[in-house]
């Protein structure tokens, strides 16, 4: 590949392009809006829009779209062309400041959770100047926030931006106390590691379950799974390698720092890791990456599966949200420093995160729930449903000895010892020292590992930013009033660690003992989406989010409704797909096979001289399983009818989890057993072996 530096960001209207294409005063005004959030005057917007359009047209674009992230979790766009009539059948290419800054998509078909009645279907998209415009599919995409007529957020970006403001404000208060006067902004940053599967597209198209639901609803175990661990970091198959190379190239054009690509644990599973950036850009870019992965896969005769659990019996896919906060002057606040002073500051931010994760463990858990992720969390391939922090032994010991000091010398500990000794630099582990921890400190960042692969990272970053902002606020309130800053600081570090160390766990999170131990420590264990989601609208959450202006109460309720509904709909569609394929394809396949066997049996019997044990055994096995199949199918169809009776959304969701999902699992058991008996040429779908091993 030639000339990567000039390829990188070539489809992005980034800072250098702005500088080049905009008059100086306009560039300055726009930068001010971007950095300080000031209002963008229409005449400035007009000049920016026109320059953006010229740049986009030069690159072959004829359309523009306001690109936004409704609460469906995926992105949305509505394309308009730049074309404008100018009399006598001619056209010019136009794009105004008004069109750049604000759009009015008919929003009635996006979920609003009751926030917006259909009679006022208008929704607004508003340019997010902090995220660069880019060209995708010959269309100029303007990243926008999406809100209702009355200003309520209908998307994931708006609350994310609000949470960034919250943590900025509180972290700055703390930095000022440490005498830092030159930092103007504190920004949370994220690097999401993305897992996915690649399978042959022809196979994919033969599986209605994959097409409709993203996961296989049937499939007997293949003779070989992931037990040999021979796929992890293995050499890339040529088709996969070609896919990854093209993917990198397309992502680079969009200014996405795709950095590492490798094979994952399960056969056909892979991972993409980008270089971290501000959580806003990281969120936009991860959404784009997921979309582009799917389209590039198609070009290579592959299908990219981003579902959390496409295949039973092998690992599912997750997303690791690496998260840190840093200053606009480039210092990472989770980086232990070189001086005692810096280290005291590091320890304060560290205990703030420990307290935030303990106080808001339920909300952190909720930020990673979905029907798809319920297949992983708590199973032995992903963290358990219990939220805990891995600090590593060294750091835990440091905090423990600091804490002990106060216990033993309560009275005379006026002067703090914290940071007197220079803290060691914690090696950034290359292999995730503790892969079982849901929330691991990895040197200078925290890695939250509960997310499902299909998630927008917005939700968990909203929770993290806001929870930590709240603890920093409490700290700043105390420390600003302190008579002796240094001793109060030491006291708070010890106090927070003592009160919240129950959330620290450095052992094996997959073990049964941890579950028992966590219960003793009083930690939550919210197993499924249905149990976890109500936390979103619990009084503590409402107080947290409204205090920091991240969500209003009605925005929280609307999100709760949407997530619960999404859960029910997902399982409903899966159940319908199952019923449809069992009736339409699996039963007829069983009939055909039995029919042929019965004919053969009869012929053999008529001859009178052949042994018929094989036919008889097969037929008896098939008829036993077929009657089981019909029974279980009947049960599933009946519970689906019953599900219509539940009115209240959480009761409905419980019904789907307890009744519908259970009926589906029982039906699947029989189908999978049938697959092992029915001759391959009768079975209507490609097997797991074909799906997992056909990309060469
Ligand atoms: P590893 O490969 O050992 O898990 P890396 O340091 O390579 O760790 O990082 C994995 C992910 O974490 C990458 O996406 C990377 O960009 C991101 N990351 C690294 N440092 C930070 C940081 N300070 N803040 C947020 N994300 C980070
Ligand atoms: Mg990792």
XYZ file of C-alpha atoms and ligand atoms in Angstrom:
724
model
C 0.000 0.000 0.000
C 1.477 3.291 -1.054
C 1.203 6.653 0.519
C -0.733 5.822 3.662
C -0.089 9.182 5.323
C -1.833 10.980 2.479
C -4.612 8.395 2.420
C -5.236 8.835 6.127
C -8.172 11.153 6.737
C -8.468 11.944 3.038
C -12.256 11.698 3.289
C -12.483 13.883 6.385
C -13.081 17.616 6.578
C -10.518 17.855 9.346
C -8.578 20.684 10.827
C -5.942 20.979 8.093
C -8.612 21.031 5.385
C -10.560 23.674 7.268
C -7.449 25.783 7.637
C -6.765 25.487 3.932
C -10.310 26.008 2.651
C -11.694 28.619 5.022
C -10.898 32.334 5.245
C -8.865 33.032 8.404
C -11.598 34.816 10.358
C -14.172 32.138 9.524
C -11.768 29.396 10.572
C -11.166 31.192 13.853
C -14.888 31.615 14.517
C -15.540 27.956 13.763
C -12.703 26.804 16.023
C -14.120 28.917 18.805
C -17.457 27.163 18.410
C -15.751 23.782 18.337
C -13.681 24.358 21.433
C -15.861 26.605 23.548
C -19.278 25.589 22.302
C -20.197 29.159 21.364
C -23.070 29.872 18.978
C -22.208 29.633 15.301
C -23.421 32.712 13.407
C -25.343 31.995 10.226
C -23.000 33.969 7.977
C -20.069 31.908 9.309
C -22.046 28.700 8.793
C -22.812 29.742 5.211
C -19.142 30.115 4.345
C -18.243 26.829 6.065
C -21.068 25.011 4.263
C -20.023 26.314 0.901
C -16.375 25.330 1.451
C -17.436 21.920 2.704
C -19.618 21.395 -0.356
C -16.822 22.419 -2.773
C -14.439 20.029 -1.027
C -17.007 17.214 -1.092
C -17.922 17.753 -4.751
C -14.231 17.682 -5.633
C -14.091 14.259 -3.977
C -17.040 13.048 -6.038
C -19.909 13.612 -3.596
C -23.277 14.766 -4.908
C -25.288 14.284 -1.718
C -25.174 15.278 1.904
C -26.752 13.788 4.982
C -27.144 14.577 8.622
C -25.686 11.452 10.188
C -27.085 10.641 13.622
C -27.406 7.922 16.230
C -31.003 7.311 17.241
C -31.775 5.101 20.201
C -31.903 2.016 17.984
C -28.157 1.827 18.619
C -27.263 2.047 14.954
C -26.785 5.097 12.789
C -29.317 6.834 10.586
C -29.046 9.071 7.568
C -31.344 10.733 5.075
C -29.705 11.808 1.857
C -30.344 15.073 0.044
C -28.539 16.129 -3.054
C -26.664 19.409 -3.420
C -28.600 20.028 -6.624
C -30.612 23.193 -6.825
C -32.457 24.468 -9.957
C -31.248 27.810 -11.342
C -33.678 28.387 -14.189
C -33.800 27.248 -17.829
C -33.396 23.581 -16.883
C -29.973 24.097 -15.358
C -28.773 23.268 -11.877
C -26.110 24.422 -9.478
C -24.623 22.598 -6.528
C -25.630 24.315 -3.315
C -25.302 23.786 0.395
C -26.301 26.478 2.863
C -25.290 27.199 6.415
C -28.822 26.446 7.510
C -28.676 23.014 5.916
C -25.326 22.367 7.566
C -26.315 23.406 11.035
C -29.792 21.992 11.378
C -31.934 19.335 9.751
C -35.511 18.306 10.293
C -35.923 14.632 9.535
C -39.394 13.235 9.925
C -38.598 11.467 13.125
C -41.804 9.623 13.820
C -40.415 6.208 13.010
C -37.470 6.345 15.363
C -38.026 5.052 18.882
C -38.686 7.812 21.380
C -40.078 5.827 24.299
C -43.080 8.136 24.519
C -41.032 11.329 24.425
C -42.529 12.520 21.228
C -46.131 12.039 20.263
C -46.554 11.282 16.580
C -48.535 14.477 16.050
C -45.374 16.400 16.694
C -43.177 14.081 14.726
C -40.634 16.742 14.043
C -37.163 16.003 15.284
C -34.100 18.145 14.795
C -30.610 17.127 13.903
C -28.008 19.634 15.010
C -24.413 19.700 13.796
C -21.937 18.407 16.370
C -19.007 20.627 15.533
C -16.702 18.556 17.743
C -16.866 15.630 15.314
C -15.531 16.170 11.787
C -17.713 15.845 8.675
C -16.674 13.034 6.335
C -17.485 11.454 2.986
C -18.909 7.965 2.850
C -20.417 6.384 -0.279
C -20.061 9.643 -2.193
C -22.124 11.413 0.439
C -21.004 14.235 2.703
C -21.950 13.103 6.224
C -22.461 15.734 8.913
C -22.307 14.189 12.411
C -25.307 15.495 14.289
C -27.162 15.262 17.576
C -30.840 14.368 17.329
C -33.492 15.901 19.559
C -37.220 16.452 19.768
C -39.131 19.655 19.124
C -39.010 20.402 22.844
C -35.271 19.759 23.059
C -35.261 16.284 24.596
C -32.460 13.995 23.438
C -33.606 11.296 21.032
C -30.145 9.932 20.451
C -26.982 8.628 22.094
C -24.702 11.490 21.160
C -26.465 14.268 23.077
C -26.194 12.638 26.528
C -22.641 11.565 25.724
C -21.642 15.162 25.016
C -23.414 16.271 28.177
C -21.553 13.640 30.235
C -18.260 14.862 28.785
C -19.100 18.337 29.995
C -19.944 16.993 33.443
C -16.626 15.217 33.925
C -14.727 18.146 32.431
C -16.260 20.548 34.908
C -15.627 18.427 38.017
C -12.166 17.198 37.033
C -11.072 20.789 36.421
C -12.114 21.720 39.964
C -9.815 18.991 41.276
C -6.916 20.011 39.036
C -7.196 23.621 40.193
C -6.853 22.415 43.794
C -3.553 20.861 42.818
C -2.436 24.238 41.512
C -2.978 23.386 37.856
C -3.979 26.604 36.144
C -3.147 25.936 32.525
C -5.496 23.057 31.767
C -8.596 24.374 30.021
C -10.389 21.118 29.358
C -10.439 17.573 30.615
C -11.576 15.010 28.092
C -12.491 11.356 28.474
C -10.939 9.121 25.847
C -11.793 5.642 24.627
C -10.319 2.893 22.511
C -12.905 0.202 21.777
C -11.594 -3.254 20.861
C -14.142 -4.819 18.551
C -14.712 -8.562 18.090
C -16.567 -10.090 15.138
C -16.964 -13.231 13.067
C -16.355 -13.674 9.350
C -18.113 -16.471 7.527
C -18.692 -17.340 3.911
C -21.467 -15.231 2.443
C -23.027 -18.116 0.524
C -23.394 -20.064 3.750
C -24.789 -16.996 5.466
C -27.462 -16.547 2.837
C -28.649 -20.108 3.441
C -29.335 -19.400 7.123
C -32.559 -17.443 7.705
C -31.743 -17.329 11.426
C -28.525 -15.407 10.730
C -30.264 -13.139 8.257
C -33.201 -12.239 10.515
C -31.659 -12.370 13.954
C -27.878 -12.162 13.547
C -27.346 -15.438 15.393
C -27.850 -19.130 14.730
C -30.982 -20.424 16.432
C -30.084 -24.029 15.626
C -26.897 -25.937 14.995
C -25.427 -29.139 16.342
C -21.896 -28.841 17.739
C -19.189 -29.423 15.140
C -16.571 -32.123 15.766
C -14.032 -29.371 16.413
C -14.689 -26.170 18.332
C -12.151 -23.892 20.033
C -10.724 -26.549 22.352
C -7.295 -26.593 20.727
C -6.944 -22.798 21.012
C -5.340 -22.911 17.596
C -7.127 -19.915 16.144
C -6.108 -17.238 18.653
C -3.476 -15.000 17.043
C -3.079 -17.671 14.342
C -1.917 -16.746 10.870
C -4.555 -15.071 8.733
C -6.287 -16.924 5.924
C -5.728 -15.149 2.583
C -9.374 -14.057 2.224
C -9.442 -12.743 5.777
C -6.166 -10.963 5.262
C -7.454 -9.316 2.066
C -10.575 -8.230 3.950
C -8.567 -6.743 6.799
C -6.250 -4.862 4.465
C -9.122 -3.272 2.624
C -10.932 -2.553 5.875
C -7.889 -0.760 7.276
C -7.615 1.294 4.112
C -11.261 2.363 4.162
C -11.107 3.180 7.868
C -7.916 5.192 7.432
C -9.557 7.263 4.711
C -12.171 8.192 7.285
C -9.530 9.151 9.799
C -10.158 6.074 11.936
C -6.965 4.837 13.517
C -7.386 1.112 12.901
C -4.263 -0.309 14.459
C -4.380 -4.016 15.212
C -6.210 -6.814 13.511
C -5.916 -10.376 14.702
C -7.639 -13.727 15.027
C -9.596 -14.315 18.214
C -10.264 -17.397 20.318
C -13.210 -18.917 18.442
C -12.826 -20.264 14.912
C -13.733 -17.550 12.376
C -13.523 -14.882 15.095
C -11.396 -11.765 14.751
C -10.689 -8.466 16.465
C -10.114 -4.893 15.403
C -8.504 -2.391 17.766
C -8.245 1.301 16.971
C -6.022 3.870 18.628
C -7.939 5.731 21.322
C -9.393 9.224 20.902
C -12.039 11.380 22.623
C -15.083 9.319 23.557
C -17.225 11.316 21.143
C -15.043 10.573 18.130
C -14.406 7.031 19.340
C -18.158 6.435 19.476
C -18.764 7.868 16.005
C -15.827 5.934 14.634
C -16.802 2.643 16.209
C -20.300 2.964 14.717
C -18.741 3.666 11.339
C -16.255 0.818 11.703
C -19.027 -1.697 12.377
C -20.928 -0.518 9.330
C -17.881 -0.546 7.071
C -16.804 -3.982 8.275
C -20.100 -5.358 7.056
C -19.917 -3.714 3.667
C -16.274 -4.652 2.989
C -16.989 -8.241 4.030
C -19.693 -8.377 1.366
C -17.180 -7.347 -1.286
C -14.962 -10.299 -0.339
C -17.766 -12.851 -0.454
C -17.903 -12.833 3.325
C -20.516 -11.963 5.917
C -19.433 -10.081 9.025
C -21.361 -11.068 12.148
C -21.332 -8.532 14.957
C -23.943 -10.254 17.132
C -22.828 -11.131 20.681
C -23.478 -14.828 20.298
C -23.702 -16.005 16.696
C -22.818 -19.615 17.612
C -23.564 -21.695 20.681
C -20.643 -23.659 22.076
C -17.875 -21.292 21.017
C -17.081 -17.863 22.427
C -19.305 -14.952 21.590
C -18.099 -11.448 20.725
C -17.615 -8.555 23.053
C -16.238 -5.072 22.961
C -13.675 -3.740 25.416
C -14.071 -0.103 26.240
C -10.624 1.209 27.200
C -11.235 4.458 29.020
C -9.145 7.240 30.510
C -9.359 10.958 31.150
C -6.765 13.427 30.052
C -6.132 17.136 29.876
C -6.027 19.302 26.782
C -2.343 19.700 27.572
C -1.894 15.994 26.965
C -1.536 14.464 30.393
C -3.398 11.307 31.233
C -4.880 11.610 34.722
C -4.607 7.843 35.283
C -0.892 7.854 34.604
C 1.140 7.615 37.803
C 3.518 10.557 37.758
C 7.163 11.188 38.463
C 6.748 13.302 41.547
C 4.990 12.752 44.884
C 2.691 15.626 44.015
C 1.624 14.041 40.728
C 1.206 10.711 42.442
C -1.103 12.091 45.077
C -3.245 13.453 42.250
C -3.148 10.078 40.495
C -4.220 8.276 43.658
C -7.076 10.689 44.136
C -8.425 10.090 40.626
C -7.894 6.380 41.142
C -9.919 6.185 44.342
C -12.564 8.382 42.720
C -13.002 5.708 40.047
C -13.029 2.970 42.697
C -15.791 4.758 44.573
C -17.713 5.549 41.388
C -17.633 1.927 40.256
C -18.731 0.755 43.694
C -21.484 3.343 44.182
C -22.784 2.950 40.635
C -21.982 -0.710 39.977
C -25.597 -1.375 38.997
C -25.648 1.426 36.447
C -22.351 0.259 35.006
C -23.852 -3.189 34.661
C -26.980 -1.768 32.983
C -24.857 0.008 30.407
C -23.887 -3.426 29.083
C -27.167 -5.304 28.916
C -29.066 -6.528 25.882
C -30.800 -9.695 24.760
C -27.710 -10.570 22.734
C -25.259 -9.935 25.572
C -27.310 -12.042 27.997
C -25.871 -15.060 26.181
C -22.347 -14.067 27.225
C -22.238 -12.253 30.523
C -22.107 -14.746 33.337
C -21.173 -17.577 31.010
C -17.537 -18.638 31.256
C -16.288 -16.701 28.289
C -17.024 -13.180 29.428
C -16.944 -11.412 32.765
C -19.597 -12.440 35.259
C -22.560 -10.168 35.907
C -20.810 -8.949 39.065
C -18.992 -5.673 38.577
C -15.574 -5.495 40.243
C -12.248 -3.748 39.641
C -8.906 -5.381 38.985
C -6.100 -3.147 40.255
C -3.225 -5.585 40.244
C -1.318 -6.592 43.348
C 1.166 -3.747 43.401
C -1.369 -0.971 43.357
C -3.673 -2.764 45.759
C -0.798 -3.154 48.202
C 0.070 0.524 47.960
C -3.494 1.514 48.720
C -3.718 -1.043 51.516
C -0.598 0.220 53.190
C -1.789 3.812 52.905
C -5.051 2.806 54.465
C -3.366 0.871 57.266
C -1.326 3.913 58.145
C -4.382 5.840 59.130
C -5.729 2.948 61.142
C -2.548 2.567 63.132
C -1.593 6.179 63.586
C -4.914 7.868 63.434
C -4.068 10.768 65.650
C -0.701 11.900 64.449
C -1.260 11.428 60.711
C -1.471 15.082 59.994
C 1.153 15.109 57.347
C 0.380 12.844 54.531
C 2.708 10.148 53.462
C 0.976 9.743 50.173
C 3.170 10.171 47.204
C 6.294 10.674 49.278
C 7.733 7.650 47.668
C 7.577 7.792 43.921
C 5.039 5.331 42.636
C 6.229 2.685 40.259
C 5.073 2.878 36.690
C 2.659 0.058 36.264
C 3.596 -1.938 33.232
C 0.935 -1.856 30.566
C 0.173 -5.499 30.301
C 0.201 -6.854 26.821
C -1.901 -9.876 27.534
C -4.480 -8.402 29.895
C -2.995 -9.815 33.070
C -6.409 -10.651 34.326
C -8.712 -11.353 31.425
C -11.558 -12.366 33.678
C -12.079 -8.960 35.277
C -14.966 -6.824 34.042
C -13.200 -3.565 34.912
C -9.432 -3.767 34.858
C -6.834 -1.090 35.498
C -4.275 -1.680 32.771
C -1.426 0.692 33.495
C -2.907 4.076 32.648
C -6.497 3.330 31.640
C -9.434 1.241 32.710
C -10.730 -1.489 30.490
C -14.462 -2.118 30.827
C -15.049 -5.516 29.304
C -18.731 -6.191 29.696
C -19.938 -4.581 26.488
C -21.433 -6.690 23.757
C -19.899 -6.518 20.298
C -22.949 -4.865 18.732
C -23.202 -2.069 21.319
C -22.698 1.595 20.773
C -20.002 2.533 23.261
C -21.962 5.706 24.023
C -24.006 4.170 26.837
C -21.197 2.860 28.985
C -19.154 6.021 28.498
C -22.146 8.132 29.520
C -22.402 6.150 32.750
C -18.653 6.163 33.441
C -18.236 9.869 32.776
C -21.222 10.828 34.884
C -20.517 8.479 37.789
C -16.915 9.641 38.041
C -18.013 13.283 37.631
C -20.290 12.870 40.640
C -17.527 11.472 42.850
C -15.126 14.210 41.718
C -17.826 16.722 42.614
C -18.113 15.264 46.126
C -14.341 15.342 46.468
C -14.030 18.886 45.175
C -16.751 20.071 47.569
C -14.783 18.613 50.489
C -11.327 19.629 49.383
C -12.242 23.179 48.448
C -13.437 23.716 52.004
C -10.499 22.003 53.654
C -8.341 23.998 56.044
C -5.361 21.841 55.301
C -5.605 20.572 51.728
C -2.782 18.046 52.043
C -4.071 16.245 55.097
C -7.658 16.312 53.867
C -6.464 14.851 50.582
C -4.669 12.026 52.381
C -7.699 11.447 54.507
C -10.035 11.228 51.496
C -7.811 8.802 49.619
C -7.723 6.494 52.622
C -11.384 6.910 53.379
C -12.511 6.128 49.850
C -10.290 3.108 49.583
C -11.403 1.796 52.973
C -15.073 2.282 52.214
C -15.001 0.920 48.686
C -12.293 -1.712 48.564
C -14.980 -4.396 48.465
C -15.229 -3.634 44.730
C -11.547 -4.512 44.206
C -10.954 -8.124 43.211
C -7.734 -9.372 41.665
C -8.606 -13.078 41.453
C -10.383 -15.277 38.952
C -13.756 -13.742 38.217
C -15.005 -16.928 36.558
C -14.705 -18.990 39.742
C -17.673 -20.115 41.814
C -15.866 -18.911 44.949
C -15.932 -15.346 43.682
C -19.682 -15.460 43.291
C -20.042 -16.500 46.920
C -17.427 -13.997 48.076
C -19.078 -11.165 46.122
C -22.390 -11.979 47.755
C -20.710 -11.728 51.155
C -19.257 -8.367 50.175
C -22.738 -7.169 49.248
C -21.981 -6.665 45.549
C -24.807 -6.864 43.027
C -25.228 -9.713 40.636
C -27.795 -8.602 38.079
C -27.958 -11.644 35.862
C -30.059 -10.573 32.904
C -31.360 -7.552 31.045
C -34.766 -7.893 32.656
C -33.402 -7.666 36.194
C -30.888 -4.962 35.392
C -32.866 -2.437 33.344
C -35.073 -1.080 36.163
C -31.873 0.305 37.727
C -31.939 2.909 34.978
C -35.001 4.554 36.499
C -34.164 3.937 40.163
C -34.147 7.094 42.343
C -30.328 7.054 42.651
C -29.883 7.038 38.873
C -32.412 9.778 38.308
C -30.674 11.891 40.928
C -27.232 11.285 39.421
C -28.155 12.017 35.823
C -30.395 15.000 36.467
C -27.901 16.602 38.858
C -25.259 16.566 36.120
C -27.726 17.497 33.348
C -26.972 14.351 31.400
C -30.535 12.995 31.217
C -33.822 14.486 32.289
C -36.168 12.200 34.164
C -38.373 11.752 31.109
C -35.357 10.971 28.932
C -34.409 8.213 31.375
C -37.902 6.746 31.353
C -37.991 6.848 27.573
C -34.684 4.987 27.330
C -35.849 2.408 29.824
C -38.975 1.761 27.744
C -37.015 1.530 24.507
C -34.500 -0.910 25.953
C -37.196 -3.120 27.497
C -39.190 -3.066 24.285
C -36.070 -3.813 22.272
C -35.427 -6.834 24.469
C -38.959 -8.200 23.969
C -38.926 -7.540 20.232
C -35.572 -9.262 19.778
C -36.760 -12.449 21.426
C -40.110 -12.248 19.636
C -38.425 -12.096 16.240
C -36.110 -14.958 17.170
C -39.066 -17.088 18.257
C -41.011 -16.340 15.072
C -37.962 -17.177 12.977
C -37.647 -20.473 14.800
C -41.290 -21.381 14.310
C -41.085 -20.441 10.668
C -37.977 -22.462 9.885
C -39.068 -25.508 11.882
C -42.401 -25.615 10.100
C -41.203 -24.587 6.684
C -37.903 -26.460 6.429
C -36.980 -28.731 9.289
C -40.208 -30.740 9.522
C -40.353 -31.262 5.723
C -36.686 -32.381 5.778
C -37.455 -34.919 8.514
C -40.460 -36.151 6.562
C -38.440 -36.606 3.376
C -35.754 -38.569 5.130
C -38.227 -40.736 7.005
C -40.139 -41.297 3.822
C -37.088 -42.556 1.985
C -36.088 -44.734 4.908
C -39.604 -46.177 5.153
C -39.640 -46.960 1.442
C -36.302 -48.712 1.720
C -37.448 -50.627 4.760
C -40.552 -51.798 2.945
C -38.579 -52.876 -0.109
C -36.097 -54.775 2.009
C -38.904 -56.432 3.921
C -40.659 -57.414 0.680
C -37.484 -59.071 -0.508
C -37.460 -60.913 2.753
C -33.751 -61.631 2.810
C -32.126 -58.427 4.164
C -31.388 -57.246 7.640
C -33.369 -54.045 8.474
C -31.887 -53.043 11.821
C -30.372 -49.805 10.544
C -33.570 -48.521 8.924
C -35.635 -49.489 11.919
C -33.321 -47.859 14.424
C -33.071 -44.682 12.414
C -36.810 -44.536 11.902
C -37.554 -45.128 15.522
C -35.070 -42.418 16.573
C -36.506 -40.043 14.031
C -40.099 -40.628 15.032
C -39.281 -40.215 18.719
C -37.544 -36.912 18.032
C -40.196 -35.786 15.552
C -42.970 -36.168 18.075
C -40.834 -34.283 20.607
C -40.289 -31.623 17.985
C -43.996 -31.158 17.376
C -44.677 -30.941 21.103
C -42.011 -28.329 21.718
C -43.076 -26.368 18.676
C -46.597 -26.353 19.997
C -45.430 -25.059 23.372
C -43.468 -22.248 21.728
C -46.402 -21.219 19.554
C -48.673 -21.182 22.588
C -46.392 -19.047 24.727
C -46.052 -16.642 21.831
C -49.821 -16.258 21.773
C -49.842 -15.776 25.535
C -47.142 -13.106 25.346
C -49.663 -10.773 23.766
C -51.610 -10.774 27.042
C -48.915 -9.012 29.082
C -49.460 -5.275 29.139
C -46.859 -3.872 31.467
C -43.447 -3.718 29.808
C -41.338 -5.251 32.570
C -43.857 -8.096 33.030
C -43.714 -8.625 29.297
C -39.924 -8.766 29.353
C -39.958 -11.284 32.232
C -42.382 -13.389 30.244
C -40.088 -13.380 27.240
C -37.113 -14.373 29.360
C -38.834 -17.057 31.440
C -41.346 -18.525 29.036
C -40.505 -17.706 25.420
C -36.754 -18.038 25.720
C -37.068 -21.301 27.656
C -39.446 -22.743 25.056
C -36.967 -21.740 22.327
C -34.073 -23.438 24.107
C -36.046 -26.660 24.511
C -37.049 -26.673 20.880
C -33.464 -26.060 19.862
C -32.221 -29.088 21.823
C -34.434 -31.370 19.754
C -33.608 -29.755 16.437
C -29.882 -30.038 17.178
C -30.262 -33.719 17.993
C -32.225 -34.255 14.808
C -29.439 -32.632 12.850
C -27.082 -35.363 14.058
C -29.382 -38.128 12.738
C -30.846 -36.706 9.548
C -28.614 -37.403 6.575
C -26.734 -34.278 5.517
C -28.273 -34.018 2.076
C -31.749 -33.682 3.629
C -30.799 -31.062 6.208
C -31.873 -27.657 4.919
C -29.121 -25.535 6.483
C -25.329 -25.502 6.387
C -23.890 -27.055 9.548
C -21.786 -25.298 12.182
C -18.731 -26.989 10.694
C -19.464 -25.400 7.311
C -20.217 -22.009 8.840
C -17.131 -21.912 11.021
C -14.573 -23.492 8.735
C -15.463 -22.607 5.175
C -13.377 -19.456 4.847
C -10.024 -20.563 3.534
P -3.761 -4.343 25.052
O -3.548 -4.663 23.600
O -2.733 -4.866 25.979
O -5.153 -4.640 25.556
P -3.313 -1.565 24.322
O -2.543 -0.553 25.096
O -2.750 -1.957 23.020
O -3.583 -2.774 25.268
O -4.751 -0.982 24.106
C -5.902 -1.625 23.752
C -6.857 -0.515 23.406
O -6.828 0.472 24.421
C -6.524 0.200 22.102
O -7.713 0.497 21.430
C -5.856 1.453 22.606
O -5.944 2.516 21.708
C -6.639 1.744 23.852
N -5.921 2.638 24.778
C -4.593 2.674 25.018
N -4.314 3.678 25.878
C -5.491 4.273 26.186
C -5.864 5.380 26.995
N -4.993 6.086 27.695
N -7.171 5.701 27.045
C -8.084 5.014 26.360
N -7.794 3.986 25.588
C -6.520 3.607 25.480
Mg -8.016 -5.738 25.776
